[in-house]
mmCIF file of C-alpha atoms in Angstrom:
data_model
loop_
_atom_site.group_PDB
_atom_site.id
_atom_site.type_symbol
_atom_site.label_atom_id
_atom_site.label_comp_id
_atom_site.label_asym_id
_atom_site.label_seq_id
_atom_site.Cartn_x
_atom_site.Cartn_y
_atom_site.Cartn_z
ATOM 1 C CA UNK G 683 -0.994 -47.701 -39.604
ATOM 2 C CA UNK G 684 -0.990 -46.119 -36.174
ATOM 3 C CA UNK G 685 0.097 -42.634 -35.240
ATOM 4 C CA UNK G 686 1.765 -42.303 -31.835
ATOM 5 C CA UNK G 687 1.850 -38.729 -30.569
ATOM 6 C CA UNK G 688 4.505 -38.141 -27.917
ATOM 7 C CA UNK G 689 5.242 -35.361 -25.467
ATOM 8 C CA UNK G 690 7.482 -35.143 -22.450
ATOM 9 C CA UNK G 691 4.499 -33.654 -20.594
ATOM 10 C CA UNK G 692 2.067 -36.571 -20.995
ATOM 11 C CA UNK G 693 1.623 -40.200 -21.840
ATOM 12 C CA UNK G 694 1.516 -41.126 -25.527
ATOM 13 C CA UNK G 695 -1.676 -40.746 -27.552
ATOM 14 C CA UNK G 696 -2.196 -43.468 -30.163
ATOM 15 C CA UNK G 697 -4.646 -43.061 -33.068
ATOM 16 C CA UNK G 698 -5.569 -44.914 -36.190
ATOM 17 C CA UNK G 699 -4.234 -43.301 -39.345
ATOM 18 C CA UNK G 700 -7.531 -41.882 -40.723
ATOM 19 C CA UNK G 701 -8.338 -40.150 -37.448
ATOM 20 C CA UNK G 702 -4.836 -38.768 -36.979
ATOM 21 C CA UNK G 703 -4.697 -37.555 -40.575
ATOM 22 C CA UNK G 704 -7.979 -35.700 -40.122
ATOM 23 C CA UNK G 705 -6.757 -33.942 -36.974
ATOM 24 C CA UNK G 706 -3.386 -33.087 -38.476
ATOM 25 C CA UNK G 707 -5.088 -31.569 -41.520
ATOM 26 C CA UNK G 708 -7.324 -29.486 -39.244
ATOM 27 C CA UNK G 709 -4.284 -28.015 -37.489
ATOM 28 C CA UNK G 710 -2.478 -27.384 -40.767
ATOM 29 C CA UNK G 711 0.136 -30.092 -40.502
ATOM 30 C CA UNK G 712 0.852 -32.404 -43.399
ATOM 31 C CA UNK G 713 0.114 -35.941 -42.291
ATOM 32 C CA UNK G 714 3.265 -37.940 -42.640
ATOM 33 C CA UNK G 715 5.449 -40.527 -41.056
ATOM 34 C CA UNK G 716 7.086 -37.920 -38.819
ATOM 35 C CA UNK G 717 6.248 -34.469 -37.562
ATOM 36 C CA UNK G 718 6.303 -31.951 -34.781
ATOM 37 C CA UNK G 719 3.994 -29.397 -33.251
ATOM 38 C CA UNK G 720 6.258 -26.969 -31.439
ATOM 39 C CA UNK G 721 5.176 -25.402 -28.171
ATOM 40 C CA UNK G 722 4.830 -22.097 -30.065
ATOM 41 C CA UNK G 723 2.443 -23.718 -32.567
ATOM 42 C CA UNK G 724 0.306 -25.480 -29.955
ATOM 43 C CA UNK G 725 -2.079 -22.582 -29.105
ATOM 44 C CA UNK G 726 -2.952 -22.243 -32.805
ATOM 45 C CA UNK G 727 -3.429 -26.000 -33.107
ATOM 46 C CA UNK G 728 -5.791 -26.041 -30.127
ATOM 47 C CA UNK G 729 -7.765 -23.124 -31.572
ATOM 48 C CA UNK G 730 -8.036 -24.846 -34.961
ATOM 49 C CA UNK G 731 -9.276 -28.090 -33.410
ATOM 50 C CA UNK G 732 -11.799 -26.299 -31.209
ATOM 51 C CA UNK G 733 -13.053 -24.273 -34.193
ATOM 52 C CA UNK G 734 -13.499 -27.450 -36.266
ATOM 53 C CA UNK G 735 -15.398 -29.078 -33.406
ATOM 54 C CA UNK G 736 -17.650 -26.022 -33.054
ATOM 55 C CA UNK G 737 -18.257 -26.001 -36.799
ATOM 56 C CA UNK G 738 -19.185 -29.676 -36.835
ATOM 57 C CA UNK G 739 -21.526 -29.161 -33.895
ATOM 58 C CA UNK G 740 -23.141 -26.109 -35.501
ATOM 59 C CA UNK G 741 -23.646 -27.952 -38.768
ATOM 60 C CA UNK G 742 -24.946 -31.095 -37.047
ATOM 61 C CA UNK G 743 -22.565 -32.976 -39.298
ATOM 62 C CA UNK G 744 -20.682 -36.161 -38.716
ATOM 63 C CA UNK G 745 -17.598 -35.423 -40.823
ATOM 64 C CA UNK G 746 -19.019 -37.236 -43.838
ATOM 65 C CA UNK G 747 -18.483 -40.469 -41.949
ATOM 66 C CA UNK G 748 -20.167 -43.160 -44.014
ATOM 67 C CA UNK G 749 -21.235 -44.921 -40.828
ATOM 68 C CA UNK G 750 -22.637 -41.834 -39.122
ATOM 69 C CA UNK G 751 -24.943 -40.135 -41.579
ATOM 70 C CA UNK G 752 -28.164 -38.819 -40.087
ATOM 71 C CA UNK G 753 -30.043 -41.177 -42.395
ATOM 72 C CA UNK G 754 -28.580 -44.375 -40.958
ATOM 73 C CA UNK G 755 -30.235 -46.667 -38.496
ATOM 74 C CA UNK G 756 -30.129 -45.676 -34.835
ATOM 75 C CA UNK G 757 -27.499 -48.293 -33.818
ATOM 76 C CA UNK G 758 -25.052 -46.826 -36.351
ATOM 77 C CA UNK G 759 -25.704 -43.341 -34.992
ATOM 78 C CA UNK G 760 -25.041 -44.471 -31.416
ATOM 79 C CA UNK G 761 -21.725 -46.029 -32.465
ATOM 80 C CA UNK G 762 -20.502 -42.933 -34.308
ATOM 81 C CA UNK G 763 -17.434 -41.258 -32.848
ATOM 82 C CA UNK G 764 -17.693 -37.512 -33.421
ATOM 83 C CA UNK G 765 -14.813 -35.152 -34.023
ATOM 84 C CA UNK G 766 -14.873 -33.822 -30.458
ATOM 85 C CA UNK G 767 -14.435 -37.376 -29.165
ATOM 86 C CA UNK G 768 -11.585 -38.140 -31.550
ATOM 87 C CA UNK G 769 -9.818 -34.866 -30.808
ATOM 88 C CA UNK G 770 -10.198 -34.867 -26.996
ATOM 89 C CA UNK G 771 -7.050 -36.912 -26.192
ATOM 90 C CA UNK G 772 -4.893 -34.828 -28.542
ATOM 91 C CA UNK G 773 -6.317 -31.534 -27.248
ATOM 92 C CA UNK G 774 -5.571 -32.647 -23.697
ATOM 93 C CA UNK G 775 -2.023 -33.554 -24.700
ATOM 94 C CA UNK G 776 -1.567 -30.208 -26.431
ATOM 95 C CA UNK G 777 -2.846 -28.237 -23.437
ATOM 96 C CA UNK G 778 -0.604 -30.084 -21.000
ATOM 97 C CA UNK G 779 2.375 -29.778 -23.333
ATOM 98 C CA UNK G 780 2.032 -26.033 -23.834
ATOM 99 C CA UNK G 781 1.670 -25.550 -20.076
ATOM 100 C CA UNK G 782 5.072 -27.197 -19.635
ATOM 101 C CA UNK G 783 6.649 -25.725 -22.765
ATOM 102 C CA UNK G 784 7.069 -29.111 -24.440
ATOM 103 C CA UNK G 785 6.675 -30.051 -28.105
ATOM 104 C CA UNK G 786 4.435 -32.808 -29.462
ATOM 105 C CA UNK G 787 5.989 -35.185 -31.988
ATOM 106 C CA UNK G 788 4.985 -38.259 -33.921
ATOM 107 C CA UNK G 789 6.934 -40.899 -35.796
ATOM 108 C CA UNK G 790 10.183 -40.394 -33.892
#
Protein backbone atom coordinates (compact mmCIF):
# COMPACT_ATOMS: atom_id res chain seq x y z
CA UNK A 1 0.00 0.00 0.00
CA UNK A 2 1.11 3.55 -0.66
CA UNK A 3 0.58 6.58 1.51
CA UNK A 4 0.02 9.85 -0.36
CA UNK A 5 0.54 12.91 1.81
CA UNK A 6 -1.16 16.02 0.46
CA UNK A 7 -0.96 19.71 1.24
CA UNK A 8 -2.18 22.77 -0.57
CA UNK A 9 1.30 24.23 -0.05
CA UNK A 10 3.32 21.56 -1.90
CA UNK A 11 3.26 18.69 -4.32
CA UNK A 12 2.20 15.30 -2.96
CA UNK A 13 4.67 13.08 -1.11
CA UNK A 14 4.22 9.36 -1.78
CA UNK A 15 5.72 6.68 0.50
CA UNK A 16 5.55 2.96 0.88
CA UNK A 17 3.45 1.84 3.83
CA UNK A 18 6.27 0.69 6.17
CA UNK A 19 8.12 3.98 5.81
CA UNK A 20 5.01 6.11 6.24
CA UNK A 21 3.89 4.09 9.26
CA UNK A 22 7.27 4.60 10.91
CA UNK A 23 7.15 8.37 10.40
CA UNK A 24 3.55 8.65 11.54
CA UNK A 25 4.37 6.72 14.71
CA UNK A 26 7.31 9.05 15.39
CA UNK A 27 5.02 12.09 15.21
CA UNK A 28 2.37 10.44 17.37
CA UNK A 29 -0.21 9.80 14.70
CA UNK A 30 -1.90 6.44 14.38
CA UNK A 31 -1.10 5.04 10.96
CA UNK A 32 -4.33 4.50 9.15
CA UNK A 33 -6.11 4.82 5.87
CA UNK A 34 -6.84 8.50 6.52
CA UNK A 35 -5.45 11.23 8.72
CA UNK A 36 -4.51 14.83 9.18
CA UNK A 37 -1.70 16.84 10.67
CA UNK A 38 -3.16 20.26 11.34
CA UNK A 39 -1.06 23.38 10.89
CA UNK A 40 -1.08 23.74 14.69
CA UNK A 41 0.35 20.22 15.09
CA UNK A 42 3.05 20.61 12.43
CA UNK A 43 5.76 22.27 14.60
CA UNK A 44 5.51 19.39 17.08
CA UNK A 45 5.64 16.85 14.26
CA UNK A 46 8.77 18.46 12.82
CA UNK A 47 10.41 18.49 16.25
CA UNK A 48 9.55 14.82 16.81
CA UNK A 49 10.99 13.79 13.44
CA UNK A 50 14.16 15.81 13.96
CA UNK A 51 14.60 14.34 17.46
CA UNK A 52 14.20 10.79 16.10
CA UNK A 53 16.76 11.52 13.39
CA UNK A 54 19.20 12.93 15.95
CA UNK A 55 18.67 9.90 18.17
CA UNK A 56 19.31 7.49 15.31
CA UNK A 57 22.45 9.39 14.35
CA UNK A 58 23.70 9.48 17.94
CA UNK A 59 23.10 5.77 18.36
CA UNK A 60 24.65 4.91 14.98
CA UNK A 61 21.59 2.76 14.44
CA UNK A 62 19.76 1.88 11.29
CA UNK A 63 16.25 1.55 12.71
CA UNK A 64 16.59 -2.21 13.12
CA UNK A 65 16.43 -2.48 9.35
CA UNK A 66 17.25 -6.08 8.54
CA UNK A 67 19.10 -4.95 5.43
CA UNK A 68 21.14 -2.25 7.14
CA UNK A 69 22.72 -3.79 10.20
CA UNK A 70 26.32 -2.78 10.82
CA UNK A 71 27.27 -6.44 10.44
CA UNK A 72 26.10 -6.78 6.85
CA UNK A 73 28.26 -6.67 3.78
CA UNK A 74 29.31 -3.26 2.50
CA UNK A 75 26.93 -3.26 -0.53
CA UNK A 76 23.94 -3.68 1.80
CA UNK A 77 25.19 -0.80 3.94
CA UNK A 78 25.55 1.47 0.91
CA UNK A 79 21.98 0.69 -0.17
CA UNK A 80 20.46 1.40 3.25
CA UNK A 81 18.08 4.34 3.41
CA UNK A 82 18.40 6.00 6.81
CA UNK A 83 15.63 7.70 8.72
CA UNK A 84 16.83 11.19 7.79
CA UNK A 85 16.57 10.25 4.11
CA UNK A 86 13.09 8.77 4.49
CA UNK A 87 11.84 11.72 6.52
CA UNK A 88 13.33 14.54 4.40
CA UNK A 89 10.44 14.85 1.89
CA UNK A 90 7.82 14.85 4.66
CA UNK A 91 9.77 17.35 6.78
CA UNK A 92 10.04 19.64 3.76
CA UNK A 93 6.31 19.33 3.16
CA UNK A 94 5.57 20.06 6.81
CA UNK A 95 7.81 23.14 6.87
CA UNK A 96 6.28 24.57 3.71
CA UNK A 97 2.76 23.78 4.92
CA UNK A 98 3.18 25.47 8.29
CA UNK A 99 4.67 28.53 6.59
CA UNK A 100 1.46 28.86 4.58
CA UNK A 101 -0.88 27.75 7.37
CA UNK A 102 -1.99 24.62 5.52
CA UNK A 103 -2.77 21.15 6.88
CA UNK A 104 -1.21 17.90 5.69
CA UNK A 105 -3.59 15.02 5.00
CA UNK A 106 -3.41 11.48 3.72
CA UNK A 107 -5.99 9.06 2.40
CA UNK A 108 -8.49 11.71 1.33
